Short mmCIF file of C-alpha atoms in Angstrom, two decimals:
data_model
loop_
_atom_site.label_atom_id
_atom_site.label_comp_id
_atom_site.label_asym_id
_atom_site.label_seq_id
_atom_site.Cartn_x
_atom_site.Cartn_y
_atom_site.Cartn_z
CA MET A 1492 -17.92 4.42 -23.08
CA LYS A 1493 -15.61 4.61 -20.08
CA MET A 1494 -13.36 1.60 -19.43
CA THR A 1495 -13.25 0.18 -15.92
CA VAL A 1496 -10.92 -2.23 -14.20
CA GLU A 1497 -12.39 -5.36 -12.70
CA ASN A 1498 -10.97 -8.05 -10.48
CA ASP A 1499 -11.92 -11.67 -11.04
CA PRO A 1500 -12.01 -13.21 -7.54
CA ASP A 1501 -11.91 -16.75 -8.97
CA LYS A 1502 -8.54 -16.16 -10.59
CA CYS A 1503 -7.11 -13.80 -7.97
CA VAL A 1504 -4.56 -15.14 -5.49
CA TYR A 1505 -4.56 -11.80 -3.59
CA CYS A 1506 -0.81 -11.18 -3.85
CA GLY A 1507 -1.30 -7.42 -3.78
CA GLY A 1508 0.79 -6.70 -6.88
CA CYS A 1509 -1.96 -4.52 -8.35
CA VAL A 1510 -2.00 -2.44 -5.16
CA GLY A 1511 1.74 -1.77 -5.47
CA VAL A 1512 1.70 -0.61 -9.09
CA CYS A 1513 -1.44 1.52 -8.91
CA PRO A 1514 -0.31 5.14 -9.44
CA VAL A 1515 -3.35 6.66 -7.74
CA GLN A 1516 -3.85 4.27 -4.81
CA ALA A 1517 -7.25 3.19 -6.09
CA ILE A 1518 -6.75 -0.42 -5.04
CA THR A 1519 -6.66 -1.92 -1.55
CA LEU A 1520 -6.27 -5.50 -0.43
CA LYS A 1521 -8.36 -6.60 2.49
CA ASP A 1522 -7.96 -10.18 3.64
CA THR A 1523 -8.59 -12.00 0.38
CA LYS A 1524 -10.51 -9.23 -1.37
CA ILE A 1525 -9.29 -6.67 -3.90
CA ILE A 1526 -11.28 -3.47 -3.58
CA ILE A 1527 -11.14 -0.97 -6.45
CA ASP A 1528 -12.20 2.62 -5.88
CA LYS A 1529 -13.80 3.41 -9.25
CA ASN A 1530 -13.75 7.12 -8.50
CA LYS A 1531 -10.00 7.16 -8.11
CA CYS A 1532 -9.17 4.65 -10.89
CA ILE A 1533 -7.76 6.24 -14.06
CA ASN A 1534 -7.92 3.01 -16.12
CA CYS A 1535 -4.20 3.11 -16.88
CA GLY A 1536 -3.97 -0.67 -16.99
CA ALA A 1537 -0.84 -0.98 -14.80
CA CYS A 1538 -2.60 -3.55 -12.60
CA VAL A 1539 -3.67 -5.51 -15.68
CA SER A 1540 -0.07 -5.63 -16.96
CA ILE A 1541 1.48 -6.81 -13.71
CA CYS A 1542 -1.11 -9.35 -12.51
CA PRO A 1543 0.63 -12.76 -12.51
CA VAL A 1544 -2.61 -14.67 -13.01
CA GLY A 1545 -4.65 -12.45 -15.33
CA ALA A 1546 -7.23 -11.59 -12.67
CA MET A 1547 -7.40 -7.89 -13.56
CA LYS A 1548 -9.28 -6.95 -16.71
CA LEU A 1549 -10.15 -3.69 -18.42
CA LYS A 1550 -13.82 -3.79 -19.30
CA LYS A 1551 -16.11 -1.53 -21.30
CA MET D 1450 2.50 11.16 25.29
CA THR D 1451 2.15 8.75 22.39
CA ASP D 1452 0.78 5.19 22.76
CA TYR D 1453 4.02 3.73 21.38
CA ASP D 1454 7.47 5.01 20.49
CA ILE D 1455 7.63 3.00 17.26
CA ILE D 1456 4.94 1.35 15.17
CA ILE D 1457 6.20 -1.13 12.62
CA VAL D 1458 3.71 -1.90 9.85
CA GLY D 1459 4.21 -5.38 8.43
CA ALA D 1460 5.44 -8.50 10.22
CA GLY D 1461 7.73 -9.88 7.50
CA PRO D 1462 11.51 -10.25 7.62
CA ALA D 1463 12.09 -6.47 7.52
CA GLY D 1464 9.48 -5.54 10.12
CA LEU D 1465 10.39 -8.33 12.52
CA CYS D 1466 14.11 -7.52 12.34
CA ALA D 1467 13.28 -3.87 13.01
CA ALA D 1468 11.28 -5.04 16.04
CA ILE D 1469 14.13 -7.25 17.29
CA GLU D 1470 16.52 -4.30 16.94
CA THR D 1471 14.29 -1.85 18.82
CA GLY D 1472 12.19 -3.94 21.26
CA LYS D 1473 14.54 -3.55 24.20
CA GLU D 1474 15.04 0.16 24.01
CA ALA D 1475 11.63 1.45 22.98
CA LYS D 1476 7.92 0.74 23.26
CA VAL D 1477 7.27 -1.07 19.98
CA LEU D 1478 4.09 -2.28 18.25
CA VAL D 1479 4.06 -4.44 15.11
CA LEU D 1480 0.85 -4.45 13.02
CA ASP D 1481 0.04 -6.84 10.20
CA ARG D 1482 -3.09 -7.01 8.07
CA LYS D 1483 -2.79 -10.75 7.48
CA GLN D 1484 -4.02 -13.52 9.72
CA GLU D 1485 -0.81 -15.51 9.80
CA ILE D 1486 2.86 -14.56 9.92
CA GLY D 1487 4.91 -15.83 6.96
CA CYS D 1488 1.83 -16.83 4.97
CA PRO D 1489 0.87 -16.64 2.12
CA LYS D 1490 4.47 -16.46 0.99
CA ARG D 1491 5.40 -14.37 -2.03
CA CYS D 1492 8.84 -15.85 -2.25
CA ALA D 1493 11.03 -18.74 -3.40
CA GLU D 1494 12.52 -18.94 0.12
CA GLY D 1495 16.24 -19.03 -0.73
CA LEU D 1496 18.72 -17.36 1.62
CA SER D 1497 22.46 -17.43 1.00
CA LEU D 1498 25.02 -18.07 3.71
CA ARG D 1499 26.36 -14.52 3.45
CA TRP D 1500 23.11 -13.25 4.98
CA PHE D 1501 23.23 -15.80 7.79
CA LYS D 1502 26.64 -14.37 8.68
CA LYS D 1503 25.59 -10.73 8.30
CA MET D 1504 22.47 -11.19 10.41
CA ASN D 1505 24.22 -13.46 12.92
CA LEU D 1506 21.73 -16.27 12.26
CA LYS D 1507 22.35 -19.95 12.84
CA PRO D 1508 20.47 -22.27 10.47
CA LYS D 1509 18.05 -24.49 12.40
CA LYS D 1510 16.69 -27.65 10.85
CA GLU D 1511 13.12 -26.62 11.70
CA TRP D 1512 13.18 -23.79 9.16
CA ALA D 1513 16.43 -24.05 7.17
CA VAL D 1514 14.93 -27.10 5.49
CA GLN D 1515 17.28 -27.70 2.58
CA GLU D 1516 21.01 -27.15 2.39
CA ILE D 1517 22.06 -25.64 -0.95
CA LYS D 1518 25.56 -26.11 -2.33
CA GLY D 1519 25.31 -24.23 -5.60
CA ALA D 1520 23.27 -23.76 -8.74
CA GLU D 1521 22.69 -25.30 -12.12
CA LEU D 1522 22.00 -22.90 -14.98
CA TYR D 1523 20.15 -24.13 -18.05
CA THR D 1524 20.64 -22.25 -21.31
CA PRO D 1525 18.02 -21.84 -24.07
CA ASN D 1526 19.67 -24.52 -26.21
CA GLY D 1527 19.36 -27.10 -23.46
CA LYS D 1528 22.90 -27.07 -22.12
CA SER D 1529 23.56 -26.68 -18.44
CA ILE D 1530 26.37 -25.39 -16.26
CA LYS D 1531 26.70 -26.73 -12.77
CA MET D 1532 28.39 -24.81 -9.98
CA LYS D 1533 28.56 -26.97 -6.90
CA ALA D 1534 30.64 -26.31 -3.81
CA LYS D 1535 31.59 -28.88 -1.19
CA LYS D 1536 29.95 -26.99 1.64
CA ALA D 1537 26.61 -25.27 2.06
CA GLU D 1538 26.31 -21.89 0.35
CA GLY D 1539 22.82 -21.23 1.61
CA TYR D 1540 19.49 -22.71 2.53
CA VAL D 1541 15.94 -22.90 1.30
CA LEU D 1542 13.72 -21.88 4.20
CA GLU D 1543 10.27 -22.78 5.42
CA ARG D 1544 9.27 -19.16 5.85
CA LYS D 1545 6.17 -19.81 7.91
CA ILE D 1546 8.34 -21.31 10.64
CA PHE D 1547 11.30 -18.98 10.14
CA GLU D 1548 9.24 -15.83 10.50
CA LYS D 1549 7.44 -17.13 13.54
CA GLU D 1550 10.86 -17.63 15.13
CA LEU D 1551 11.69 -14.03 14.34
CA ALA D 1552 8.34 -12.95 15.81
CA ILE D 1553 9.01 -14.89 19.04
CA GLU D 1554 12.44 -13.26 19.25
CA ALA D 1555 10.91 -9.80 18.72
CA VAL D 1556 8.37 -10.34 21.49
CA LYS D 1557 11.11 -11.62 23.82
CA LYS D 1558 12.91 -8.34 23.20
CA GLY D 1559 9.78 -6.49 24.30
CA ALA D 1560 7.79 -5.77 21.14
CA LYS D 1561 4.05 -6.35 20.88
CA ILE D 1562 2.54 -7.91 17.72
CA LEU D 1563 -1.05 -7.62 16.49
CA MET D 1564 -2.28 -9.64 13.49
CA LYS D 1565 -5.37 -8.87 11.37
CA ASN D 1566 -4.86 -5.20 12.14
CA GLN D 1567 -4.84 -3.16 8.94
CA VAL D 1568 -3.62 0.41 8.74
CA ILE D 1569 -6.25 2.33 6.78
CA GLY D 1570 -5.14 5.86 7.54
CA ALA D 1571 -2.07 7.73 8.74
CA GLU D 1572 -1.54 11.36 9.54
CA LYS D 1573 1.20 13.51 11.01
CA LYS D 1574 -0.06 15.57 13.95
CA ASP D 1575 2.38 17.96 15.62
CA ASN D 1576 5.47 15.85 16.04
CA GLU D 1577 3.74 12.48 16.15
CA ILE D 1578 1.91 10.05 13.87
CA GLU D 1579 -1.67 8.96 14.30
CA LEU D 1580 -2.57 5.69 12.60
CA ILE D 1581 -6.13 4.58 11.95
CA VAL D 1582 -6.17 0.83 12.36
CA GLU D 1583 -9.04 -1.47 11.47
CA GLU D 1584 -9.64 -4.75 13.26
CA ASN D 1585 -12.85 -6.75 12.70
CA LYS D 1586 -14.52 -3.70 11.14
CA GLU D 1587 -13.76 -1.60 14.21
CA LYS D 1588 -11.54 1.39 13.82
CA LYS D 1589 -9.11 2.61 16.44
CA LYS D 1590 -6.51 5.36 16.64
CA ILE D 1591 -2.97 4.55 17.74
CA THR D 1592 -0.22 7.15 18.07
CA CYS D 1593 3.56 6.88 17.92
CA LYS D 1594 6.68 8.97 17.42
CA ILE D 1595 7.93 7.16 14.34
CA VAL D 1596 6.57 4.61 11.85
CA ILE D 1597 8.67 1.98 10.11
CA ALA D 1598 6.76 0.88 6.99
CA CYS D 1599 7.66 -2.72 6.10
CA ASP D 1600 4.34 -3.60 4.52
CA GLY D 1601 5.62 -5.10 1.31
CA VAL D 1602 5.08 -4.27 -2.34
CA ASP D 1603 1.48 -3.33 -1.63
CA SER D 1604 2.60 -0.80 0.98
CA LEU D 1605 0.19 2.04 1.41
CA THR D 1606 1.44 3.30 4.77
CA ALA D 1607 4.40 5.20 3.35
CA LYS D 1608 2.19 6.74 0.66
CA MET D 1609 -0.27 7.91 3.32
CA LEU D 1610 2.62 9.69 5.03
CA GLY D 1611 3.78 11.48 1.92
CA LEU D 1612 6.50 9.19 0.58
CA ASN D 1613 5.85 7.93 -2.94
CA THR D 1614 6.88 4.29 -3.02
CA LYS D 1615 4.98 3.47 -6.22
CA LEU D 1616 6.53 0.71 -8.28
CA ASP D 1617 7.81 1.59 -11.72
CA LEU D 1618 6.32 -1.04 -14.05
CA LYS D 1619 9.50 -1.17 -16.11
CA GLU D 1620 11.42 -2.18 -13.00
CA THR D 1621 8.85 -4.61 -11.63
CA ASP D 1622 8.57 -8.31 -12.33
CA SER D 1623 5.49 -10.46 -12.20
CA GLY D 1624 6.01 -13.70 -10.27
CA TYR D 1625 4.12 -16.94 -9.96
CA GLN D 1626 5.03 -20.15 -8.19
CA TYR D 1627 3.87 -23.60 -7.17
CA GLU D 1628 5.21 -25.52 -4.25
CA MET D 1629 5.29 -28.97 -5.82
CA THR D 1630 5.91 -32.45 -4.51
CA GLY D 1631 6.36 -35.79 -6.22
CA ILE D 1632 8.89 -34.31 -8.63
CA THR D 1633 11.97 -36.16 -9.87
CA GLY D 1634 15.27 -35.58 -11.59
CA TYR D 1635 16.62 -32.48 -9.86
CA ASP D 1636 19.56 -32.51 -7.46
CA GLU D 1637 18.05 -31.19 -4.22
CA ASN D 1638 21.34 -29.62 -3.18
CA LEU D 1639 21.26 -27.18 -6.10
CA LEU D 1640 19.08 -24.29 -7.17
CA HIS D 1641 18.01 -24.83 -10.78
CA LEU D 1642 17.66 -21.78 -13.02
CA PHE D 1643 16.25 -21.91 -16.55
CA PHE D 1644 16.80 -19.11 -19.06
CA GLY D 1645 15.33 -18.29 -22.43
CA THR D 1646 13.22 -15.56 -23.95
CA ASP D 1647 10.63 -18.14 -25.03
CA ILE D 1648 10.13 -19.77 -21.66
CA ALA D 1649 10.58 -16.73 -19.40
CA PRO D 1650 10.83 -13.37 -21.20
CA ARG D 1651 12.97 -10.91 -19.20
CA GLY D 1652 13.37 -13.33 -16.37
CA TYR D 1653 13.89 -16.93 -15.49
CA ILE D 1654 12.24 -20.06 -14.14
CA TRP D 1655 13.51 -21.50 -10.88
CA ILE D 1656 13.36 -24.73 -8.96
CA PHE D 1657 14.31 -24.21 -5.31
CA PRO D 1658 14.28 -27.62 -3.58
CA LYS D 1659 12.83 -27.86 -0.07
CA ARG D 1660 13.66 -31.54 0.31
CA LYS D 1661 14.09 -34.49 -2.06
CA GLY D 1662 11.10 -34.49 -4.40
CA THR D 1663 9.63 -31.20 -3.12
CA ALA D 1664 10.43 -27.71 -4.38
CA ASN D 1665 9.25 -24.20 -5.08
CA VAL D 1666 8.87 -24.09 -8.87
CA GLY D 1667 8.36 -20.54 -10.04
CA ILE D 1668 8.81 -17.86 -12.66
CA GLY D 1669 9.52 -14.14 -12.76
CA ILE D 1670 8.93 -12.17 -15.96
CA GLY D 1671 8.71 -8.54 -17.01
CA ALA D 1672 5.44 -6.68 -16.50
CA TYR D 1673 4.89 -5.97 -20.17
CA GLU D 1674 4.97 -9.50 -21.57
CA LYS D 1675 2.09 -10.70 -23.71
CA GLU D 1676 0.93 -13.49 -21.45
CA THR D 1677 0.75 -13.82 -17.67
CA ALA D 1678 3.44 -15.36 -15.47
CA LYS D 1679 1.03 -18.23 -14.76
CA TYR D 1680 0.65 -18.93 -18.48
CA TYR D 1681 4.41 -19.23 -19.06
CA LEU D 1682 4.97 -21.40 -15.99
CA ASP D 1683 2.11 -23.81 -16.73
CA LYS D 1684 3.25 -24.16 -20.31
CA TRP D 1685 6.83 -24.91 -19.30
CA ILE D 1686 5.97 -27.42 -16.56
CA LYS D 1687 4.11 -29.52 -19.15
CA THR D 1688 7.39 -29.89 -21.07
CA GLN D 1689 9.38 -31.16 -18.07
CA ASP D 1690 9.30 -34.91 -17.48
CA GLY D 1691 10.35 -34.60 -13.86
CA LEU D 1692 7.63 -32.05 -13.05
CA LYS D 1693 4.57 -32.68 -15.17
CA ASN D 1694 3.30 -35.52 -12.99
CA GLY D 1695 4.05 -33.76 -9.72
CA SER D 1696 1.39 -32.44 -7.33
CA ILE D 1697 0.86 -28.82 -6.43
CA ILE D 1698 0.61 -28.28 -2.68
CA GLU D 1699 0.69 -24.48 -2.65
CA VAL D 1700 0.01 -21.67 -5.14
CA ASN D 1701 1.94 -18.42 -4.71
CA ALA D 1702 2.11 -15.17 -6.61
CA GLY D 1703 3.66 -11.78 -6.16
CA VAL D 1704 5.34 -8.90 -7.83
CA ILE D 1705 9.01 -8.14 -7.43
CA PRO D 1706 10.55 -4.64 -7.32
CA VAL D 1707 13.72 -5.43 -9.25
CA GLY D 1708 15.46 -2.11 -9.49
CA GLY D 1709 13.31 0.97 -9.11
CA PHE D 1710 15.31 1.98 -6.08
CA LEU D 1711 13.93 4.77 -3.96
CA GLU D 1712 16.10 7.85 -3.80
CA LYS D 1713 14.64 8.54 -0.42
CA MET D 1714 13.52 5.98 2.12
CA GLN D 1715 12.38 8.43 4.73
CA ALA D 1716 9.86 11.19 5.33
CA ASP D 1717 8.98 13.12 8.49
CA ASN D 1718 8.50 10.52 11.28
CA LEU D 1719 8.79 7.67 8.74
CA LEU D 1720 11.29 5.07 7.55
CA VAL D 1721 10.65 2.33 4.97
CA ALA D 1722 12.37 -1.05 4.66
CA GLY D 1723 12.06 -4.34 2.78
CA ASP D 1724 9.93 -4.72 -0.35
CA ALA D 1725 8.10 -1.50 0.58
CA GLY D 1726 11.44 0.27 0.05
CA HIS D 1727 12.17 -1.84 -3.06
CA MET D 1728 15.04 -3.62 -1.29
CA VAL D 1729 15.47 -6.48 -3.73
CA ASP D 1730 18.40 -7.81 -5.74
CA PRO D 1731 17.76 -6.72 -9.35
CA ILE D 1732 19.34 -9.80 -10.89
CA HIS D 1733 17.85 -12.72 -9.01
CA GLY D 1734 14.93 -10.93 -7.37
CA GLY D 1735 15.76 -12.24 -3.90
CA GLY D 1736 14.98 -10.00 -0.96
CA ILE D 1737 14.83 -11.83 2.38
CA GLY D 1738 18.39 -11.01 3.42
CA ILE D 1739 18.37 -7.41 2.22
CA ALA D 1740 15.00 -6.84 3.89
CA MET D 1741 16.35 -8.14 7.19
CA GLU D 1742 19.40 -5.92 6.95
CA GLY D 1743 17.21 -2.96 5.95
CA GLY D 1744 14.81 -3.56 8.82
CA ARG D 1745 17.63 -3.79 11.34
CA LEU D 1746 19.16 -0.57 10.02
CA ALA D 1747 15.80 1.23 10.09
CA GLY D 1748 15.41 0.09 13.71
CA LYS D 1749 18.81 1.50 14.60
CA HIS D 1750 17.94 4.88 13.09
CA ALA D 1751 14.51 4.92 14.75
CA ILE D 1752 16.17 4.48 18.16
CA LYS D 1753 18.63 7.24 17.32
CA ALA D 1754 15.77 9.55 16.34
CA ILE D 1755 13.94 8.85 19.61
CA LYS D 1756 17.05 9.45 21.71
CA GLU D 1757 17.77 12.75 19.99
CA ASN D 1758 14.08 13.62 19.61
CA LYS D 1759 14.67 14.44 15.94
CA PHE D 1760 12.16 13.08 13.45
CA SER D 1761 12.33 15.39 10.45
CA GLU D 1762 12.83 14.06 6.95
CA LYS D 1763 16.26 15.70 6.92
CA ASP D 1764 17.35 14.18 10.22
CA LEU D 1765 16.23 10.72 9.10
CA SER D 1766 18.05 10.98 5.76
CA GLU D 1767 21.09 9.44 7.48
CA TYR D 1768 19.22 6.12 7.21
CA THR D 1769 18.98 6.26 3.43
CA LYS D 1770 22.62 7.32 3.18
CA GLU D 1771 23.78 4.44 5.35
CA TRP D 1772 21.62 1.92 3.48
CA TYR D 1773 23.10 2.93 0.13
CA LYS D 1774 26.57 2.56 1.58
CA LEU D 1775 25.75 -0.86 3.04
CA SER D 1776 23.82 -2.46 0.16
CA GLY D 1777 22.17 0.06 -2.11
CA ASN D 1778 25.14 1.04 -4.25
CA ASP D 1779 25.99 -2.61 -4.79
CA LEU D 1780 22.41 -3.27 -5.91
CA LYS D 1781 22.55 -0.31 -8.30
CA ARG D 1782 25.58 -1.92 -9.97
CA ARG D 1783 23.66 -5.18 -10.23
CA LEU D 1784 20.76 -3.34 -11.82
CA LYS D 1785 23.08 -2.41 -14.67
CA GLY D 1786 23.88 -6.09 -15.01
CA ARG D 1787 20.22 -6.96 -15.28
CA HIS D 1788 19.64 -4.34 -17.94
CA LEU D 1789 22.44 -5.99 -19.91
CA LEU D 1790 20.99 -9.47 -19.46
CA GLU D 1791 17.61 -8.28 -20.70
CA LYS D 1792 19.08 -7.19 -24.00
CA LEU D 1793 20.56 -10.61 -24.74
CA THR D 1794 18.82 -12.83 -27.28
CA ASN D 1795 18.72 -16.60 -26.80
CA ASP D 1796 21.52 -16.83 -29.31
CA ASP D 1797 23.70 -14.31 -27.43
CA PHE D 1798 23.05 -16.19 -24.22
CA ASN D 1799 24.09 -19.54 -25.70
CA TYR D 1800 27.21 -17.95 -27.18
CA LEU D 1801 28.21 -16.29 -23.91
CA VAL D 1802 27.80 -19.51 -21.93
CA ASP D 1803 30.00 -21.31 -24.44
CA SER D 1804 32.71 -18.67 -24.48
CA ILE D 1805 33.09 -17.37 -20.94
CA ASN D 1806 33.88 -19.20 -17.73
CA VAL D 1807 31.92 -19.23 -14.50
CA GLU D 1808 34.19 -16.75 -12.70
CA GLU D 1809 33.95 -14.24 -15.54
CA ALA D 1810 30.17 -14.63 -15.56
CA LEU D 1811 30.03 -13.96 -11.83
CA ARG D 1812 32.20 -10.86 -12.18
CA ILE D 1813 29.96 -9.56 -14.97
CA GLY D 1814 26.94 -10.16 -12.74
CA ASN D 1815 28.52 -8.42 -9.77
CA GLY D 1816 29.78 -5.50 -11.83
CA THR D 1817 33.36 -6.25 -10.80
CA LEU D 1818 35.03 -6.88 -14.16
CA THR D 1819 38.79 -6.35 -14.02
CA LYS D 1820 40.88 -4.65 -16.70
CA LYS D 1821 42.21 -8.04 -17.75
CA ASP D 1822 38.65 -9.44 -18.03
CA LYS D 1823 37.65 -6.55 -20.23
CA THR D 1824 40.65 -7.00 -22.51
CA ILE D 1825 40.01 -10.71 -22.95
CA LEU D 1826 36.27 -10.25 -23.38
CA PHE D 1827 36.43 -7.40 -25.84
CA THR D 1828 39.40 -8.35 -27.98
CA LYS D 1829 39.20 -12.13 -28.04
CA LYS D 1830 35.86 -13.56 -27.03
CA LEU D 1831 33.30 -11.10 -28.32
CA ILE D 1832 35.11 -9.64 -31.31
CA THR D 1833 33.14 -11.80 -33.75
CA ARG D 1834 29.81 -10.69 -32.26
CA PRO D 1835 29.62 -6.91 -32.83
CA LYS D 1836 26.20 -6.43 -31.21
CA LEU D 1837 27.17 -8.32 -28.09
CA LEU D 1838 30.50 -6.49 -27.97
CA LYS D 1839 28.73 -3.14 -28.12
CA LEU D 1840 26.37 -4.13 -25.31
CA MET D 1841 29.23 -5.33 -23.14
CA ILE D 1842 31.31 -2.19 -23.69
CA GLU D 1843 28.33 -0.04 -22.78
CA TYR D 1844 27.83 -2.10 -19.66
CA ALA D 1845 31.46 -2.09 -18.57
CA ARG D 1846 31.84 1.66 -19.00
CA ASP D 1847 31.53 3.41 -15.67
#
């Protein structure tokens, strides 16, 4: 099954770190929301590694 | 005819300094996606005196809230070294107020600022740039001759215009911070830096006082550590008597580009500055001063481009060249220093602190070791530690 990246809005402090490390520009930050374009996302996990608060998770 | 000569994306220290530099001589618009300038901060707010001088800034008590006279470094085995000068060596800022001052100055110079305006598209058309900007779900097109992208680590503007500013994970730190009050036991005239691979792998914990009893308490660690920055900071605070009963009045996070310097900070009709251009000191991760200098320089080159009507990537490359001369090459040397620090174990760190003096440590950090330093270090102080000696020789070799 394909893995997907998900953002947990309860943990997220919308610092935009995930946006900066995404190699395919699949993530945008709008106000206090992280929006992930699932079509662009390659599930590389860069955003998961960098997130200071553990708000990005790879899910099955 | 374009709507503006220059559009600056991002109203942080870099963008606002670019606006101050250009506002008088060109029609300038500053766009920011956020609703408030200087907030939420992704920063420990320290600015050394050297940058005040370089940027011709006078510290005002409204935003230069705490005078700093030095630093105290804490080693993994619990020792500390204090470096305290008689006079101020820098300040901890209240960035919300500081950046609003910069914004007021930029507008006085003639720039226009729009908040809650997010750039969602950018395209080069003939010899101008068309930005698609969203405000309250409405989209509008705004054109200009040149864009200065100062939109931080999450910059997408430069990428939209063909310049890859992606962060290299290996050279990016993950940062987390609380502004705390009701804390005790730390000299408010010093920055306090705590080292150790257990408490802050590939990084350090800081306490930057903002007044007596109030400080930014934060951590920066490598991107590939097992746990999150928040985990390490929370765990450490519980072990500190002066902190564990304090109150948290602000939660901050951010990622720090600590050394993946861009070879090129320009594209056709585009310049980048600040965090978006990875303008950060690789050792301490500070970036306010460098961003301001970068923004000012980008502004200078944007004006030059407009006067000469030359906006090609090649014409604008003078900006990158001048930035490297001004700060970039120095930062590259400091990157080498950080790579050395990362290889040190707790044991190495304790040994080094015991065997070298403060001046030597500073020269190692700045990459300015003299021949005499090297001789003493290699033949006397490190000779009994072959691994450390090897690391140091590798580092000192140019």
